[in-house]
Coordinates of C-alpha atoms and ligand atoms in Angstrom, one line a residue:
X1 CA 129.7 92.5 90.6
X2 CA 132.1 93.8 93.1
X3 CA 130.1 95.5 95.8
X4 CA 131.2 99.0 96.6
X5 CA 128.8 99.0 99.6
X6 CA 127.0 96.8 102.0
X7 CA 123.2 96.8 102.6
X8 CA 121.4 96.4 105.9
X9 CA 117.9 96.6 107.3
X10 CA 117.5 99.7 109.5
X11 CA 113.9 99.8 110.1
X12 CA 110.6 97.5 110.2
X13 CA 107.1 98.2 110.5
X14 CA 103.7 96.7 109.7
X15 CA 100.1 97.3 109.7
X16 CA 97.0 95.0 109.5
X17 CA 93.3 96.0 109.3
X18 CA 90.9 95.8 112.1
X19 CA 88.5 93.4 111.0
X20 CA 89.0 90.1 112.2
X21 CA 87.6 86.9 110.4
X22 CA 88.1 83.9 112.5
X23 CA 87.6 79.9 111.5
X24 CA 84.0 80.1 113.3
X25 CA 83.2 82.7 111.2
X26 CA 84.1 81.1 108.0
X27 CA 82.0 78.1 109.3
X28 CA 79.1 80.2 108.5
X29 CA 80.3 81.2 105.1
X30 CA 81.5 77.8 103.4
X31 CA 81.4 74.1 104.2
X32 CA 84.5 73.9 106.3
X33 CA 85.4 73.7 110.3
X34 CA 87.6 75.1 112.7
X35 CA 88.9 71.7 113.1
X36 CA 89.8 71.0 109.6
X37 CA 91.5 74.7 109.3
X38 CA 93.4 74.4 112.6
X39 CA 94.9 71.0 111.7
X40 CA 95.4 71.3 107.8
X41 CA 96.8 75.0 108.1
X42 CA 97.5 76.2 111.7
X43 CA 95.4 79.2 111.1
X44 CA 92.7 80.7 113.5
X45 CA 92.1 84.1 112.6
X46 CA 93.0 86.5 109.5
X47 CA 92.6 90.2 109.2
X48 CA 90.2 91.7 106.2
X49 CA 90.8 95.2 104.7
X50 CA 87.7 97.7 105.1
X51 CA 85.9 98.3 101.6
X52 CA 87.8 101.4 101.2
X53 CA 91.0 100.2 102.4
X54 CA 93.6 99.4 99.7
X55 CA 97.2 98.0 99.5
X56 CA 98.7 101.6 99.6
X57 CA 96.7 102.6 102.4
X58 CA 98.0 99.7 104.6
X59 CA 101.7 100.1 103.1
X60 CA 101.4 103.8 104.3
X61 CA 100.9 103.0 107.8
X62 CA 103.5 100.2 107.9
X63 CA 105.8 102.7 106.1
X64 CA 105.6 105.4 109.2
X65 CA 106.6 102.9 111.6
X66 CA 109.6 101.6 109.5
X67 CA 110.8 105.3 108.8
X68 CA 110.7 106.1 112.6
X69 CA 112.6 102.9 113.5
X70 CA 115.1 103.9 110.9
X71 CA 115.4 107.3 112.2
X72 CA 114.8 108.9 108.6
X73 CA 112.0 111.0 106.8
X74 CA 110.4 110.4 103.6
X75 CA 112.4 112.9 102.0
X76 CA 115.6 110.8 102.8
X77 CA 114.2 108.0 100.7
X78 CA 115.6 107.5 97.3
X79 CA 113.4 104.3 95.8
X80 CA 110.4 102.7 96.9
X81 CA 109.7 99.0 95.8
X82 CA 106.4 97.3 96.5
X83 CA 106.2 93.4 96.5
X84 CA 102.4 92.7 95.8
X85 CA 99.8 91.1 93.6
X86 CA 96.7 92.9 94.7
X87 CA 98.0 96.6 94.3
X88 CA 95.5 99.5 94.4
X89 CA 95.2 99.3 90.4
X90 CA 96.2 97.1 87.6
X91 CA 98.3 100.2 87.1
X92 CA 100.3 102.5 87.9
X93 CA 102.6 100.8 90.4
X94 CA 101.2 101.0 94.1
X95 CA 104.7 102.4 94.8
X96 CA 103.7 105.5 92.8
X97 CA 100.4 105.9 94.8
X98 CA 102.4 105.4 97.9
X99 CA 105.0 108.0 96.9
X100 CA 102.6 110.4 96.4
X101 CA 100.8 109.7 99.6
X102 CA 104.4 110.3 101.2
X103 CA 104.8 113.5 99.6
X104 CA 108.0 112.5 97.8
X105 CA 109.0 112.6 94.1
X106 CA 111.8 112.1 91.3
X107 CA 113.0 108.7 92.3
X108 CA 112.1 105.4 91.0
X109 CA 109.1 103.8 92.5
X110 CA 107.8 100.5 91.0
X111 CA 106.0 97.2 92.0
X112 CA 107.3 93.5 91.7
X113 CA 104.8 90.8 90.9
X114 CA 106.5 87.5 92.6
X115 CA 103.3 86.3 94.5
X116 CA 104.3 85.7 98.2
X117 CA 107.9 85.9 97.2
X118 CA 107.3 89.7 96.4
X119 CA 108.9 91.0 99.4
X120 CA 112.2 88.7 99.2
X121 CA 112.5 89.6 95.6
X122 CA 112.1 93.1 96.6
X123 CA 114.5 93.2 99.0
X124 CA 117.2 91.3 96.5
X125 CA 116.7 94.2 94.0
X126 CA 116.9 96.8 96.8
X127 CA 120.3 95.1 97.8
X128 CA 121.8 95.3 94.4
X129 CA 120.9 99.3 94.0
X130 CA 122.7 99.7 97.6
X131 CA 125.8 97.9 96.9
X132 CA 126.3 99.8 93.7
X133 CA 126.0 102.8 95.2
X134 CA 122.7 104.3 93.4
X135 CA 120.5 104.3 96.2
X136 CA 121.0 104.8 100.1
X137 CA 117.6 104.1 101.6
X138 CA 115.2 102.3 99.9
X139 CA 111.5 101.6 101.3
X140 CA 110.7 97.7 100.3
X141 CA 107.1 96.8 101.1
X142 CA 105.4 93.4 101.0
X143 CA 101.7 94.3 100.9
X144 CA 98.3 92.4 99.8
X145 CA 94.8 92.9 100.2
X146 CA 94.2 89.0 98.9
X147 CA 90.6 89.2 100.3
X148 CA 89.5 91.6 97.6
X149 CA 90.6 88.9 95.0
X150 CA 89.3 85.7 96.7
X151 CA 86.2 83.9 96.2
X152 CA 84.3 83.3 99.3
X153 CA 82.3 80.3 97.8
X154 CA 85.6 78.4 97.3
X155 CA 86.4 76.5 100.7
X156 CA 89.8 75.5 98.9
X157 CA 91.1 79.0 99.0
X158 CA 89.0 81.4 101.1
X159 CA 90.0 79.9 104.5
X160 CA 93.5 80.7 103.7
X161 CA 94.0 84.4 102.8
X162 CA 94.4 87.6 105.0
X163 CA 95.3 91.1 104.4
X164 CA 98.3 93.4 105.5
X165 CA 101.4 95.1 105.1
X166 CA 105.0 94.8 106.3
X167 CA 107.5 97.9 105.5
X168 CA 111.2 97.7 105.7
X169 CA 113.9 100.2 105.1
X170 CA 117.1 98.9 103.3
X171 CA 120.0 101.2 103.9
X172 CA 123.5 101.5 103.1
X173 CA 125.6 100.0 106.2
X174 CA 128.3 102.1 107.5
X175 CA 131.6 100.5 108.3
X176 CA 131.1 100.3 112.0
X177 CA 127.5 98.7 111.7
X178 CA 127.3 95.1 112.6
X179 CA 124.0 94.8 110.9
X180 CA 124.2 93.8 107.0
X181 CA 122.6 91.7 104.3
X182 CA 124.9 88.4 103.9
X183 CA 123.4 87.0 100.9
X184 CA 120.3 86.5 98.8
X185 CA 119.0 84.2 96.2
X186 CA 115.9 84.4 94.0
X187 CA 114.6 81.9 91.3
X188 CA 111.6 80.7 89.8
X189 CA 110.2 77.9 87.8
X190 CA 107.4 78.9 85.4
X191 CA 106.5 75.4 84.2
X192 CA 104.2 75.6 87.3
X193 CA 102.6 79.1 86.8
X194 CA 99.0 77.5 86.1
X195 CA 98.9 76.2 89.7
X196 CA 98.5 79.6 91.2
X197 CA 96.8 82.3 88.9
X198 CA 94.0 84.9 88.7
X199 CA 92.9 83.9 85.4
X200 CA 91.0 87.1 84.3
X201 CA 91.7 90.8 84.1
X202 CA 94.8 90.7 81.9
X203 CA 95.4 90.2 78.3
X204 CA 95.2 86.5 78.1
X205 CA 91.4 86.9 79.5
X206 CA 90.5 90.6 79.6
X207 CA 87.5 91.6 81.9
X208 CA 84.0 91.0 80.7
X209 CA 80.6 90.3 82.2
X210 CA 81.2 86.6 81.6
X211 CA 84.4 86.8 83.5
X212 CA 83.2 88.3 86.6
X213 CA 79.8 86.0 86.6
X214 CA 82.3 83.0 86.6
X215 CA 84.4 84.2 89.4
X216 CA 87.6 84.3 87.4
X217 CA 89.0 87.4 89.0
X218 CA 89.5 85.7 92.0
X219 CA 92.7 83.4 93.4
X220 CA 92.6 80.1 91.6
X221 CA 95.1 77.2 93.5
X222 CA 96.0 73.8 93.3
X223 CA 97.1 73.7 96.7
X224 CA 98.0 69.9 97.4
X225 CA 100.2 70.2 94.1
X226 CA 102.0 73.3 95.4
X227 CA 102.7 71.9 99.2
X228 CA 105.7 69.6 98.6
X229 CA 107.1 72.0 95.9
X230 CA 107.1 74.6 98.5
X231 CA 109.2 72.9 100.8
X232 CA 111.4 71.6 98.1
X233 CA 112.0 75.1 96.6
X234 CA 112.4 76.7 100.1
X235 CA 114.9 74.2 101.3
X236 CA 116.7 74.5 98.2
X237 CA 117.3 78.4 98.3
X238 CA 118.2 78.3 102.0
X239 CA 120.5 75.7 101.2
X240 CA 122.0 77.7 98.5
X241 CA 122.8 80.9 100.6
X242 CA 124.2 78.8 103.5
X243 CA 126.4 76.7 101.5
X244 CA 127.8 79.8 99.4
X245 CA 128.7 81.4 102.7
X246 CA 130.0 78.2 104.3
X247 CA 127.4 78.6 107.2
X248 CA 125.1 76.0 108.5
X249 CA 122.0 75.8 110.2
X250 CA 123.4 76.3 113.5
X251 CA 124.6 79.7 112.6
X252 CA 121.3 80.8 112.3
X253 CA 119.3 82.5 115.2
X254 CA 116.1 82.9 113.6
X255 CA 114.4 81.4 110.6
X256 CA 111.3 83.5 109.1
X257 CA 109.4 81.6 106.2
X258 CA 106.6 82.3 104.5
X259 CA 103.3 81.8 106.4
X260 CA 101.2 79.7 104.1
X261 CA 100.9 76.5 105.9
X262 CA 101.9 75.6 109.3
X263 CA 102.4 72.1 108.1
X264 CA 104.8 73.4 105.3
X265 CA 106.7 75.7 108.0
X266 CA 107.3 72.4 110.1
X267 CA 108.2 70.3 107.4
X268 CA 111.0 72.7 106.2
X269 CA 112.4 73.1 109.8
X270 CA 112.6 69.3 110.1
X271 CA 114.2 68.8 106.8
X272 CA 116.5 71.8 107.7
X273 CA 117.3 70.1 111.2
X274 CA 116.7 73.6 112.9
X275 CA 115.5 74.0 116.6
X276 CA 111.7 74.5 116.5
X277 CA 112.1 77.6 118.8
X278 CA 114.2 79.3 116.2
X279 CA 111.3 79.2 113.9
X280 CA 109.0 82.5 113.9
X281 CA 105.5 81.5 113.5
X282 CA 102.5 84.1 113.5
X283 CA 100.2 82.2 111.0
X284 CA 97.3 81.5 113.4
X285 CA 96.8 85.3 113.6
X286 CA 97.0 86.6 110.2
X287 CA 96.5 83.5 107.9
X288 CA 98.7 83.8 104.8
X289 CA 99.0 87.5 103.6
X290 CA 101.2 86.7 100.5
X291 CA 104.0 89.0 100.0
X292 CA 103.5 90.4 103.6
X293 CA 103.9 87.6 105.6
X294 CA 107.8 87.7 106.1
X295 CA 108.1 91.4 106.7
X296 CA 105.2 91.5 109.3
X297 CA 106.4 88.3 111.0
X298 CA 109.9 90.3 111.1
X299 CA 108.8 93.6 112.3
X300 CA 106.9 91.6 115.2
X301 CA 109.6 89.5 116.0
X302 CA 111.8 92.8 116.4
X303 CA 109.3 94.6 118.5
X304 CA 108.9 91.6 120.6
X305 CA 112.4 91.6 121.3
X306 CA 113.0 88.3 119.9
X307 CA 115.2 89.2 116.8
X308 CA 117.9 91.5 118.2
X309 CA 120.7 93.5 116.6
X310 CA 123.4 91.0 115.4
X311 CA 121.3 88.2 115.1
X312 CA 121.6 85.9 111.9
X313 CA 118.1 85.5 110.4
X314 CA 117.3 83.4 107.5
X315 CA 114.3 84.2 105.4
X316 CA 112.6 82.0 102.7
X317 CA 109.5 82.4 100.8
X318 CA 107.7 80.7 97.5
X319 CA 104.5 81.7 95.6
X320 CA 102.9 82.5 92.5
X321 CA 105.1 82.0 89.5
X322 CA 106.2 79.8 91.2
X323 CA 108.7 82.0 92.5
X324 CA 111.1 81.3 95.3
X325 CA 113.7 83.2 97.3
X326 CA 115.8 83.6 100.6
X327 CA 117.6 86.4 102.5
X328 CA 120.2 85.9 104.9
X329 CA 121.1 88.9 106.9
X330 CA 122.7 89.7 110.2
X331 CA 119.8 92.1 111.5
Ligands
LIG1 O1 101.2 80.9 99.6 C1 101.1 80.5 98.2 C2 101.5 79.2 97.8 N1 100.4 78.2 98.4 C3 100.5 77.5 99.2 O2 101.6 77.2 99.9 C4 99.4 76.4 99.6 C5 99.8 75.0 99.7 N2 99.1 74.3 99.9 C6 98.4 73.9 101.1 O3 98.8 74.7 102.2 C7 97.4 72.8 101.3 O4 97.5 71.9 100.1 C8 96.1 73.4 101.7 C9 95.9 74.0 102.9 C10 95.5 74.4 100.5 C11 95.1 72.3 101.5 O5 95.2 70.9 102.5 P1 95.6 69.7 101.7 O6 95.7 68.9 103.1 O7 96.5 69.6 100.8 O8 93.9 69.4 101.5 P2 93.4 68.9 100.0 O9 93.4 69.9 98.9 O10 94.2 67.8 99.7 O11 92.2 68.5 100.3 C12 91.7 67.3 101.2 C13 90.1 67.5 101.5 C14 89.5 67.4 100.0 O12 88.3 66.6 100.4 P3 88.3 65.3 99.9 O13 88.3 65.1 98.1 O14 89.4 64.4 100.5 O15 86.7 64.7 100.5 C15 89.2 69.0 100.0 O16 87.7 69.1 99.5 O17 89.8 68.5 102.4 C16 88.8 69.1 101.5 N3 88.9 70.7 101.9 C17 88.3 71.1 102.9 N4 87.3 70.6 104.0 C18 87.0 71.4 104.8 C19 89.7 71.6 101.3 N5 89.5 72.7 101.9 C20 88.5 72.6 103.0 C21 88.5 73.4 103.9 N6 87.4 72.8 104.9 N7 88.4 74.7 103.9

C-alpha cells in the first residue's frame, strides 16, 4: 500500500496506582528475597491497583494527560485501540468502556490481545488507519491490572508483575512536522503459546469452582524458556526495521524495550551493541506491567526531557502468543 499520509505520536500520558508493593513486602508473602528479585530481574517496586480500580480507570487518567499534550479534546478522536489482556471484562472491549467514560461515540473502539506486545500491535494498527487517511487522531493504550490475575502463592510469577497504563495519541503528521513514524514490524510464533497462558475462563476451560480452586485463572508462565526467545525475537524485529530503512544502531537516540527483566534488556542492548546510556529502564519502579511498560516508559522519558522532539526512538516488545514487535519513530 502506498501511504497517503504519515503518522506521528502527538501526545503521551501514563498512570500508575498509588499502592506500592516492594520486594520486602513480597518476602512476607512467598519464599523469596529482595536479593533474588533484584539480581534476577532488576525489580524493586511495583504498583497494585485498588480493589475497585480496573484497566479502563487507569487508562482514563493516562488518556487525559495524553490528550492535553496533544492539544486535542476527546471529541477529536476517531478511534480507540487498547492493548490489554486484563481488561475490565472478558467482553465487551475495554476500549468501549473507555469510550463511554470519555463521553464520545460512533467510531471504532476495540482491544488487541497480544500480551506484553499489545501496545506495539495497537500502534502498528493505528499507523495503517492514519496512513490510509481513514483516521486522524487515534487513542492507543497499553494498560493492565495483572495483579488481578496473579497467583500470590506462586513465587515464579507473583514477584514480577505490576499494574499501570500508558496512553498515546497517534495523529496524522502534517508536511511541516518533523515527528513521524518511520516503520513498524509485528509478528507472532504460536508454537510457543503454552509457555505463557491464563488457562481457565475461556472456551477451552470455562470457569468452574474447580478452576477457581486450582488457581487456573491466573498467569501461568515458563519464564526461563521465554527468556532466550525474548532476546532473540526483540533483536529480530529491531534488526528488521533498521535494515529496511538503511539505518543502524548509531542512528538511534533511545531504545525503549518491554520491561520484563533487566537481564533481558541488558542482553538485548549488548547484542545490538547500543550505548547503554541510550537504553531507557524503569523496571525497578514498576516491574512488568505487560502492555503498559513501553508507553509508560516513553511518557516518563518525554516528561523528564530525555526524549525530545526529533529524537529517533526504537521500541520493541515480546509477550504472550508469543508475539513480538517493534516501532521506529522520529518523536
Ligand atoms: O513479559 C512477558 C514475558 N515474560 C518474560 O519475559 C519472563 C522471562 N523470564 C524471566 O524473566 C526469568 O526467567 C524469571 C525472572 C521469570 C526467572 O528467572 P530465572 O533466572 O530464569 O530463574 P528460574 O526460573 O530458572 O529459577 C531458578 C531458581 C529456581 O530454583 P532451583 O530450582 O534452582 O532451586 C526457582 O525455583 O530460582 C527459583 N525461584 C525463586 N527463588 C526466589 C524462582 N522464583 C523465585 C523467587 N524467589 N521469586
